[in-house]
Amino acid sequence: MTGQGREPGAPFGVAEVTGPSMHPTLVHGDRLLVHYGAAVRTGDVAVLRHPLQQDLLIVKRVAERRGDGWWVLGDNPYAEGDSRVFGAVPGDLLLGRVRARYRPRPQGQRSVPGLLAWAFSAVRPVLSDRSVSRRLRAR
């Protein structure tokens, strides 16, 4: 994931998804509207610093509170790189909550039906999934 448009002190910014860990909710190339500093709850999709490589930003779903940290999981159970690998994430590494995603317009897309289909599906809110903690216990 790469951070892009955030001015210092601004509450909102843009980040780009790289990789498959949040598929199907988010796909490689999606852009995210991130509300930095927003409180996160179980089920929210959040942007955080990777606990083992803190210059790397990652996006994961907040599964549950564990001790002094948060257990975070990717929506794709077959992709690695979440709390199953690095454990609970300290709260100070959670940077913000993802509010929406948008998909950039496909290169070369010029047909009216194609543009209408893109416009209809390009912007979506990223909603919390409150069943995530139940899924975690089922694993």
Short mmCIF file of N, CA and C in Angstrom, two decimals:
data_model
loop_
_atom_site.label_atom_id
_atom_site.label_comp_id
_atom_site.label_asym_id
_atom_site.label_seq_id
_atom_site.Cartn_x
_atom_site.Cartn_y
_atom_site.Cartn_z
N MET A 1 0.84 -1.16 0.00
CA MET A 1 0.00 0.00 0.00
C MET A 1 0.88 1.22 0.00
N THR A 2 0.51 2.23 -0.74
CA THR A 2 1.29 3.45 -0.77
C THR A 2 0.42 4.63 -0.35
N GLY A 3 0.98 5.45 0.52
CA GLY A 3 0.30 6.67 0.91
C GLY A 3 0.58 7.72 -0.15
N GLN A 4 -0.42 8.55 -0.48
CA GLN A 4 -0.22 9.53 -1.52
C GLN A 4 -0.56 10.92 -1.02
N GLY A 5 -1.81 11.27 -1.06
CA GLY A 5 -2.20 12.64 -0.82
C GLY A 5 -2.63 12.94 0.58
N ARG A 6 -1.69 13.22 1.46
CA ARG A 6 -2.06 13.66 2.80
C ARG A 6 -1.14 14.78 3.21
N GLU A 7 -1.73 15.92 3.45
CA GLU A 7 -0.97 17.05 3.96
C GLU A 7 -0.77 16.86 5.46
N PRO A 8 0.37 17.28 6.00
CA PRO A 8 0.58 17.16 7.45
C PRO A 8 -0.55 17.82 8.23
N GLY A 9 -1.13 17.09 9.15
CA GLY A 9 -2.20 17.61 9.98
C GLY A 9 -3.59 17.52 9.36
N ALA A 10 -3.68 17.14 8.09
CA ALA A 10 -4.99 17.02 7.44
C ALA A 10 -5.67 15.74 7.90
N PRO A 11 -6.99 15.79 8.15
CA PRO A 11 -7.66 14.59 8.66
C PRO A 11 -7.91 13.52 7.59
N PHE A 12 -7.88 13.89 6.30
CA PHE A 12 -8.15 12.92 5.25
C PHE A 12 -6.98 12.85 4.28
N GLY A 13 -6.79 11.68 3.70
CA GLY A 13 -5.76 11.48 2.71
C GLY A 13 -6.14 10.33 1.79
N VAL A 14 -5.30 10.11 0.79
CA VAL A 14 -5.53 9.07 -0.21
C VAL A 14 -4.39 8.07 -0.13
N ALA A 15 -4.71 6.80 -0.26
CA ALA A 15 -3.71 5.74 -0.30
C ALA A 15 -4.10 4.79 -1.43
N GLU A 16 -3.12 4.07 -1.95
CA GLU A 16 -3.36 3.12 -3.03
C GLU A 16 -3.09 1.70 -2.54
N VAL A 17 -3.98 0.79 -2.89
CA VAL A 17 -3.85 -0.62 -2.49
C VAL A 17 -2.89 -1.33 -3.44
N THR A 18 -1.95 -2.07 -2.85
CA THR A 18 -1.11 -2.96 -3.64
C THR A 18 -1.20 -4.35 -3.02
N GLY A 19 -1.35 -5.34 -3.84
CA GLY A 19 -1.41 -6.70 -3.35
C GLY A 19 -2.82 -7.22 -3.14
N PRO A 20 -2.95 -8.54 -2.85
CA PRO A 20 -4.24 -9.21 -2.79
C PRO A 20 -4.81 -9.44 -1.39
N SER A 21 -4.20 -8.92 -0.34
CA SER A 21 -4.60 -9.34 1.01
C SER A 21 -6.01 -8.93 1.41
N MET A 22 -6.58 -7.91 0.79
CA MET A 22 -7.93 -7.47 1.17
C MET A 22 -8.98 -7.84 0.12
N HIS A 23 -8.60 -8.70 -0.82
CA HIS A 23 -9.54 -9.14 -1.84
C HIS A 23 -10.62 -9.99 -1.20
N PRO A 24 -11.88 -9.88 -1.45
CA PRO A 24 -12.53 -9.14 -2.52
C PRO A 24 -12.96 -7.72 -2.16
N THR A 25 -12.81 -7.31 -0.92
CA THR A 25 -13.25 -5.97 -0.52
C THR A 25 -12.48 -4.89 -1.27
N LEU A 26 -11.17 -5.04 -1.33
CA LEU A 26 -10.30 -4.09 -2.02
C LEU A 26 -9.42 -4.88 -2.98
N VAL A 27 -9.13 -4.30 -4.13
CA VAL A 27 -8.27 -4.97 -5.10
C VAL A 27 -7.08 -4.08 -5.43
N HIS A 28 -6.05 -4.71 -5.94
CA HIS A 28 -4.83 -4.02 -6.33
C HIS A 28 -5.19 -2.84 -7.24
N GLY A 29 -4.70 -1.67 -6.91
CA GLY A 29 -4.98 -0.47 -7.69
C GLY A 29 -6.08 0.41 -7.16
N ASP A 30 -6.91 -0.11 -6.25
CA ASP A 30 -7.95 0.73 -5.64
C ASP A 30 -7.31 1.90 -4.92
N ARG A 31 -7.98 3.03 -4.92
CA ARG A 31 -7.56 4.19 -4.13
C ARG A 31 -8.50 4.28 -2.93
N LEU A 32 -7.94 4.66 -1.79
CA LEU A 32 -8.71 4.71 -0.55
C LEU A 32 -8.78 6.12 -0.01
N LEU A 33 -9.94 6.49 0.49
CA LEU A 33 -10.09 7.72 1.25
C LEU A 33 -9.93 7.34 2.71
N VAL A 34 -8.84 7.82 3.32
CA VAL A 34 -8.49 7.44 4.69
C VAL A 34 -8.76 8.60 5.63
N HIS A 35 -9.48 8.33 6.71
CA HIS A 35 -9.74 9.31 7.76
C HIS A 35 -8.70 9.08 8.85
N TYR A 36 -7.61 9.85 8.77
CA TYR A 36 -6.51 9.68 9.71
C TYR A 36 -6.91 10.18 11.10
N GLY A 37 -6.51 9.43 12.11
CA GLY A 37 -6.82 9.80 13.49
C GLY A 37 -8.19 9.38 13.94
N ALA A 38 -9.00 8.80 13.06
CA ALA A 38 -10.35 8.36 13.44
C ALA A 38 -10.26 7.13 14.33
N ALA A 39 -11.15 7.05 15.27
CA ALA A 39 -11.21 5.87 16.14
C ALA A 39 -11.63 4.66 15.31
N VAL A 40 -11.03 3.52 15.61
CA VAL A 40 -11.40 2.30 14.91
C VAL A 40 -12.08 1.35 15.87
N ARG A 41 -12.98 0.55 15.30
CA ARG A 41 -13.70 -0.45 16.07
C ARG A 41 -13.58 -1.79 15.36
N THR A 42 -13.94 -2.83 16.05
CA THR A 42 -13.94 -4.16 15.45
C THR A 42 -14.76 -4.14 14.17
N GLY A 43 -14.19 -4.69 13.11
CA GLY A 43 -14.86 -4.75 11.82
C GLY A 43 -14.44 -3.68 10.84
N ASP A 44 -13.84 -2.59 11.33
CA ASP A 44 -13.42 -1.50 10.45
C ASP A 44 -12.20 -1.91 9.62
N VAL A 45 -12.08 -1.33 8.44
CA VAL A 45 -10.87 -1.46 7.64
C VAL A 45 -10.00 -0.26 8.01
N ALA A 46 -8.74 -0.55 8.34
CA ALA A 46 -7.85 0.49 8.84
C ALA A 46 -6.53 0.50 8.09
N VAL A 47 -5.90 1.67 8.09
CA VAL A 47 -4.54 1.82 7.59
C VAL A 47 -3.63 1.85 8.81
N LEU A 48 -2.55 1.08 8.76
CA LEU A 48 -1.64 1.00 9.90
C LEU A 48 -0.21 0.83 9.43
N ARG A 49 0.69 1.09 10.34
CA ARG A 49 2.11 0.83 10.08
C ARG A 49 2.36 -0.65 10.36
N HIS A 50 3.12 -1.28 9.48
CA HIS A 50 3.47 -2.69 9.68
C HIS A 50 4.32 -2.77 10.94
N PRO A 51 3.97 -3.63 11.90
CA PRO A 51 4.70 -3.67 13.17
C PRO A 51 6.16 -4.09 13.05
N LEU A 52 6.53 -4.81 12.00
CA LEU A 52 7.91 -5.26 11.85
C LEU A 52 8.70 -4.40 10.86
N GLN A 53 8.02 -3.54 10.13
CA GLN A 53 8.65 -2.67 9.13
C GLN A 53 7.85 -1.37 9.11
N GLN A 54 8.09 -0.49 10.07
CA GLN A 54 7.19 0.62 10.31
C GLN A 54 7.19 1.71 9.25
N ASP A 55 8.08 1.63 8.27
CA ASP A 55 8.00 2.57 7.15
C ASP A 55 7.03 2.07 6.08
N LEU A 56 6.44 0.89 6.28
CA LEU A 56 5.49 0.29 5.34
C LEU A 56 4.08 0.46 5.88
N LEU A 57 3.19 1.05 5.07
CA LEU A 57 1.78 1.15 5.45
C LEU A 57 1.04 -0.03 4.88
N ILE A 58 0.12 -0.59 5.67
CA ILE A 58 -0.70 -1.71 5.23
C ILE A 58 -2.16 -1.40 5.54
N VAL A 59 -3.05 -2.11 4.88
CA VAL A 59 -4.48 -1.96 5.14
C VAL A 59 -5.02 -3.33 5.52
N LYS A 60 -5.73 -3.38 6.65
CA LYS A 60 -6.28 -4.63 7.17
C LYS A 60 -7.61 -4.35 7.86
N ARG A 61 -8.34 -5.42 8.11
CA ARG A 61 -9.59 -5.30 8.87
C ARG A 61 -9.29 -5.55 10.34
N VAL A 62 -9.82 -4.70 11.20
CA VAL A 62 -9.62 -4.82 12.64
C VAL A 62 -10.55 -5.93 13.14
N ALA A 63 -9.95 -7.01 13.65
CA ALA A 63 -10.74 -8.18 14.04
C ALA A 63 -11.18 -8.12 15.50
N GLU A 64 -10.25 -7.81 16.39
CA GLU A 64 -10.62 -7.74 17.80
C GLU A 64 -9.50 -7.12 18.61
N ARG A 65 -9.85 -6.72 19.83
CA ARG A 65 -8.87 -6.19 20.78
C ARG A 65 -8.22 -7.36 21.49
N ARG A 66 -6.88 -7.32 21.58
CA ARG A 66 -6.15 -8.37 22.32
C ARG A 66 -5.12 -7.68 23.19
N GLY A 67 -5.37 -7.67 24.47
CA GLY A 67 -4.44 -7.03 25.40
C GLY A 67 -4.29 -5.55 25.08
N ASP A 68 -3.06 -5.12 24.84
CA ASP A 68 -2.80 -3.72 24.54
C ASP A 68 -2.81 -3.42 23.04
N GLY A 69 -3.22 -4.38 22.22
CA GLY A 69 -3.16 -4.19 20.78
C GLY A 69 -4.41 -4.65 20.07
N TRP A 70 -4.34 -4.60 18.76
CA TRP A 70 -5.45 -5.00 17.90
C TRP A 70 -5.02 -6.17 17.03
N TRP A 71 -5.89 -7.16 16.90
CA TRP A 71 -5.66 -8.27 15.99
C TRP A 71 -6.25 -7.84 14.64
N VAL A 72 -5.43 -7.83 13.60
CA VAL A 72 -5.87 -7.37 12.28
C VAL A 72 -5.71 -8.50 11.28
N LEU A 73 -6.66 -8.60 10.35
CA LEU A 73 -6.65 -9.67 9.36
C LEU A 73 -6.95 -9.09 7.98
N GLY A 74 -6.37 -9.72 6.96
CA GLY A 74 -6.76 -9.41 5.60
C GLY A 74 -8.07 -10.13 5.29
N ASP A 75 -8.85 -9.61 4.36
CA ASP A 75 -10.10 -10.27 4.00
C ASP A 75 -9.86 -11.53 3.17
N ASN A 76 -8.68 -11.64 2.58
CA ASN A 76 -8.31 -12.81 1.79
C ASN A 76 -7.61 -13.80 2.72
N PRO A 77 -8.25 -14.90 3.10
CA PRO A 77 -7.64 -15.81 4.07
C PRO A 77 -6.41 -16.54 3.54
N TYR A 78 -6.17 -16.48 2.23
CA TYR A 78 -5.02 -17.17 1.65
C TYR A 78 -3.80 -16.28 1.50
N ALA A 79 -3.95 -14.99 1.75
CA ALA A 79 -2.81 -14.07 1.67
C ALA A 79 -2.20 -13.93 3.05
N GLU A 80 -0.89 -13.84 3.09
CA GLU A 80 -0.19 -13.69 4.37
C GLU A 80 0.03 -12.21 4.68
N GLY A 81 0.56 -11.95 5.86
CA GLY A 81 0.93 -10.59 6.21
C GLY A 81 -0.06 -9.90 7.12
N ASP A 82 -0.62 -10.62 8.06
CA ASP A 82 -1.51 -10.00 9.04
C ASP A 82 -1.14 -10.50 10.43
N SER A 83 -2.02 -10.36 11.39
CA SER A 83 -1.70 -10.72 12.77
C SER A 83 -1.40 -12.20 12.96
N ARG A 84 -1.79 -13.03 12.02
CA ARG A 84 -1.42 -14.44 12.11
C ARG A 84 0.09 -14.61 11.98
N VAL A 85 0.76 -13.62 11.38
CA VAL A 85 2.21 -13.65 11.22
C VAL A 85 2.90 -12.81 12.29
N PHE A 86 2.41 -11.58 12.53
CA PHE A 86 3.13 -10.66 13.43
C PHE A 86 2.44 -10.37 14.75
N GLY A 87 1.33 -11.01 15.03
CA GLY A 87 0.66 -10.83 16.31
C GLY A 87 -0.16 -9.55 16.39
N ALA A 88 -0.57 -9.22 17.60
CA ALA A 88 -1.39 -8.02 17.82
C ALA A 88 -0.58 -6.77 17.53
N VAL A 89 -1.26 -5.76 16.99
CA VAL A 89 -0.63 -4.50 16.60
C VAL A 89 -0.91 -3.46 17.68
N PRO A 90 0.13 -2.80 18.20
CA PRO A 90 -0.10 -1.73 19.19
C PRO A 90 -1.00 -0.63 18.60
N GLY A 91 -1.84 -0.09 19.44
CA GLY A 91 -2.79 0.92 19.00
C GLY A 91 -2.16 2.14 18.36
N ASP A 92 -0.95 2.51 18.77
CA ASP A 92 -0.33 3.70 18.19
C ASP A 92 0.13 3.48 16.74
N LEU A 93 0.09 2.24 16.25
CA LEU A 93 0.44 1.98 14.85
C LEU A 93 -0.78 2.05 13.92
N LEU A 94 -1.98 2.07 14.49
CA LEU A 94 -3.19 2.27 13.68
C LEU A 94 -3.30 3.75 13.36
N LEU A 95 -3.28 4.08 12.09
CA LEU A 95 -3.25 5.48 11.67
C LEU A 95 -4.62 6.06 11.36
N GLY A 96 -5.52 5.26 10.84
CA GLY A 96 -6.82 5.80 10.49
C GLY A 96 -7.74 4.74 9.93
N ARG A 97 -8.96 5.16 9.68
CA ARG A 97 -10.02 4.28 9.21
C ARG A 97 -10.29 4.58 7.74
N VAL A 98 -10.47 3.53 6.95
CA VAL A 98 -10.80 3.69 5.54
C VAL A 98 -12.29 3.97 5.42
N ARG A 99 -12.62 5.08 4.77
CA ARG A 99 -14.03 5.47 4.63
C ARG A 99 -14.62 5.07 3.28
N ALA A 100 -13.81 5.11 2.22
CA ALA A 100 -14.33 4.79 0.88
C ALA A 100 -13.19 4.31 0.00
N ARG A 101 -13.57 3.65 -1.08
CA ARG A 101 -12.59 3.25 -2.08
C ARG A 101 -13.12 3.70 -3.44
N TYR A 102 -12.19 4.02 -4.30
CA TYR A 102 -12.58 4.29 -5.68
C TYR A 102 -11.57 3.64 -6.61
N ARG A 103 -12.09 3.21 -7.73
CA ARG A 103 -11.24 2.55 -8.72
C ARG A 103 -10.97 3.53 -9.84
N PRO A 104 -9.69 3.66 -10.21
CA PRO A 104 -9.37 4.56 -11.31
C PRO A 104 -10.00 4.07 -12.62
N ARG A 105 -10.24 5.00 -13.52
CA ARG A 105 -10.83 4.65 -14.81
C ARG A 105 -9.85 3.79 -15.60
N PRO A 106 -10.34 2.71 -16.19
CA PRO A 106 -9.45 1.85 -16.97
C PRO A 106 -8.83 2.62 -18.14
N GLN A 107 -7.56 2.37 -18.39
CA GLN A 107 -6.87 2.99 -19.52
C GLN A 107 -7.57 2.61 -20.82
N GLY A 108 -7.80 3.59 -21.67
CA GLY A 108 -8.36 3.33 -22.99
C GLY A 108 -9.85 3.08 -23.01
N GLN A 109 -10.53 3.17 -21.88
CA GLN A 109 -11.98 2.93 -21.83
C GLN A 109 -12.69 4.15 -22.42
N ARG A 110 -13.32 3.97 -23.58
CA ARG A 110 -13.97 5.10 -24.26
C ARG A 110 -15.44 4.86 -24.57
N SER A 111 -15.89 3.62 -24.51
CA SER A 111 -17.28 3.36 -24.87
C SER A 111 -18.21 3.91 -23.78
N VAL A 112 -19.34 4.40 -24.21
CA VAL A 112 -20.31 4.96 -23.27
C VAL A 112 -20.78 3.91 -22.26
N PRO A 113 -21.16 2.69 -22.71
CA PRO A 113 -21.56 1.68 -21.71
C PRO A 113 -20.43 1.34 -20.74
N GLY A 114 -19.22 1.26 -21.25
CA GLY A 114 -18.08 0.97 -20.38
C GLY A 114 -17.85 2.06 -19.36
N LEU A 115 -17.94 3.32 -19.79
CA LEU A 115 -17.77 4.44 -18.86
C LEU A 115 -18.90 4.50 -17.84
N LEU A 116 -20.11 4.20 -18.27
CA LEU A 116 -21.24 4.18 -17.33
C LEU A 116 -21.07 3.06 -16.29
N ALA A 117 -20.63 1.90 -16.75
CA ALA A 117 -20.40 0.79 -15.81
C ALA A 117 -19.32 1.15 -14.82
N TRP A 118 -18.23 1.78 -15.29
CA TRP A 118 -17.16 2.22 -14.39
C TRP A 118 -17.69 3.25 -13.40
N ALA A 119 -18.43 4.26 -13.89
CA ALA A 119 -18.93 5.32 -13.01
C ALA A 119 -19.85 4.76 -11.93
N PHE A 120 -20.66 3.77 -12.29
CA PHE A 120 -21.59 3.19 -11.34
C PHE A 120 -20.87 2.42 -10.23
N SER A 121 -19.74 1.79 -10.56
CA SER A 121 -19.06 0.95 -9.58
C SER A 121 -17.77 1.54 -9.03
N ALA A 122 -17.37 2.72 -9.49
CA ALA A 122 -16.05 3.25 -9.15
C ALA A 122 -15.92 3.66 -7.68
N VAL A 123 -16.94 4.26 -7.13
CA VAL A 123 -16.85 4.77 -5.75
C VAL A 123 -17.81 4.00 -4.87
N ARG A 124 -17.28 3.48 -3.78
CA ARG A 124 -18.08 2.73 -2.82
C ARG A 124 -17.59 3.03 -1.41
N PRO A 125 -18.51 3.12 -0.45
CA PRO A 125 -18.05 3.22 0.94
C PRO A 125 -17.44 1.89 1.36
N VAL A 126 -16.48 1.93 2.27
CA VAL A 126 -15.91 0.71 2.83
C VAL A 126 -16.56 0.54 4.19
N LEU A 127 -17.43 -0.44 4.29
CA LEU A 127 -18.23 -0.62 5.49
C LEU A 127 -17.56 -1.56 6.48
N SER A 128 -17.94 -1.39 7.73
CA SER A 128 -17.47 -2.30 8.77
C SER A 128 -18.15 -3.64 8.61
N ASP A 129 -17.44 -4.68 9.01
CA ASP A 129 -17.99 -6.02 9.00
C ASP A 129 -17.98 -6.51 10.44
N ARG A 130 -19.11 -6.42 11.10
CA ARG A 130 -19.18 -6.76 12.52
C ARG A 130 -19.09 -8.26 12.76
N SER A 131 -19.20 -9.07 11.72
CA SER A 131 -19.11 -10.52 11.91
C SER A 131 -17.67 -11.00 11.91
N VAL A 132 -16.72 -10.10 11.75
CA VAL A 132 -15.32 -10.52 11.63
C VAL A 132 -14.82 -11.24 12.88
N SER A 133 -15.23 -10.81 14.06
CA SER A 133 -14.75 -11.48 15.27
C SER A 133 -15.33 -12.89 15.38
N ARG A 134 -16.55 -13.12 14.88
CA ARG A 134 -17.11 -14.47 14.86
C ARG A 134 -16.34 -15.35 13.89
N ARG A 135 -15.96 -14.80 12.73
CA ARG A 135 -15.16 -15.56 11.77
C ARG A 135 -13.79 -15.90 12.35
N LEU A 136 -13.23 -14.99 13.14
CA LEU A 136 -11.93 -15.22 13.73
C LEU A 136 -11.98 -16.41 14.68
N ARG A 137 -13.03 -16.48 15.49
CA ARG A 137 -13.15 -17.60 16.43
C ARG A 137 -13.40 -18.93 15.71
N ALA A 138 -13.96 -18.87 14.50
CA ALA A 138 -14.24 -20.08 13.76
C ALA A 138 -12.99 -20.65 13.08
N ARG A 139 -11.91 -19.89 12.99
CA ARG A 139 -10.69 -20.35 12.31
C ARG A 139 -9.92 -21.31 13.17
#
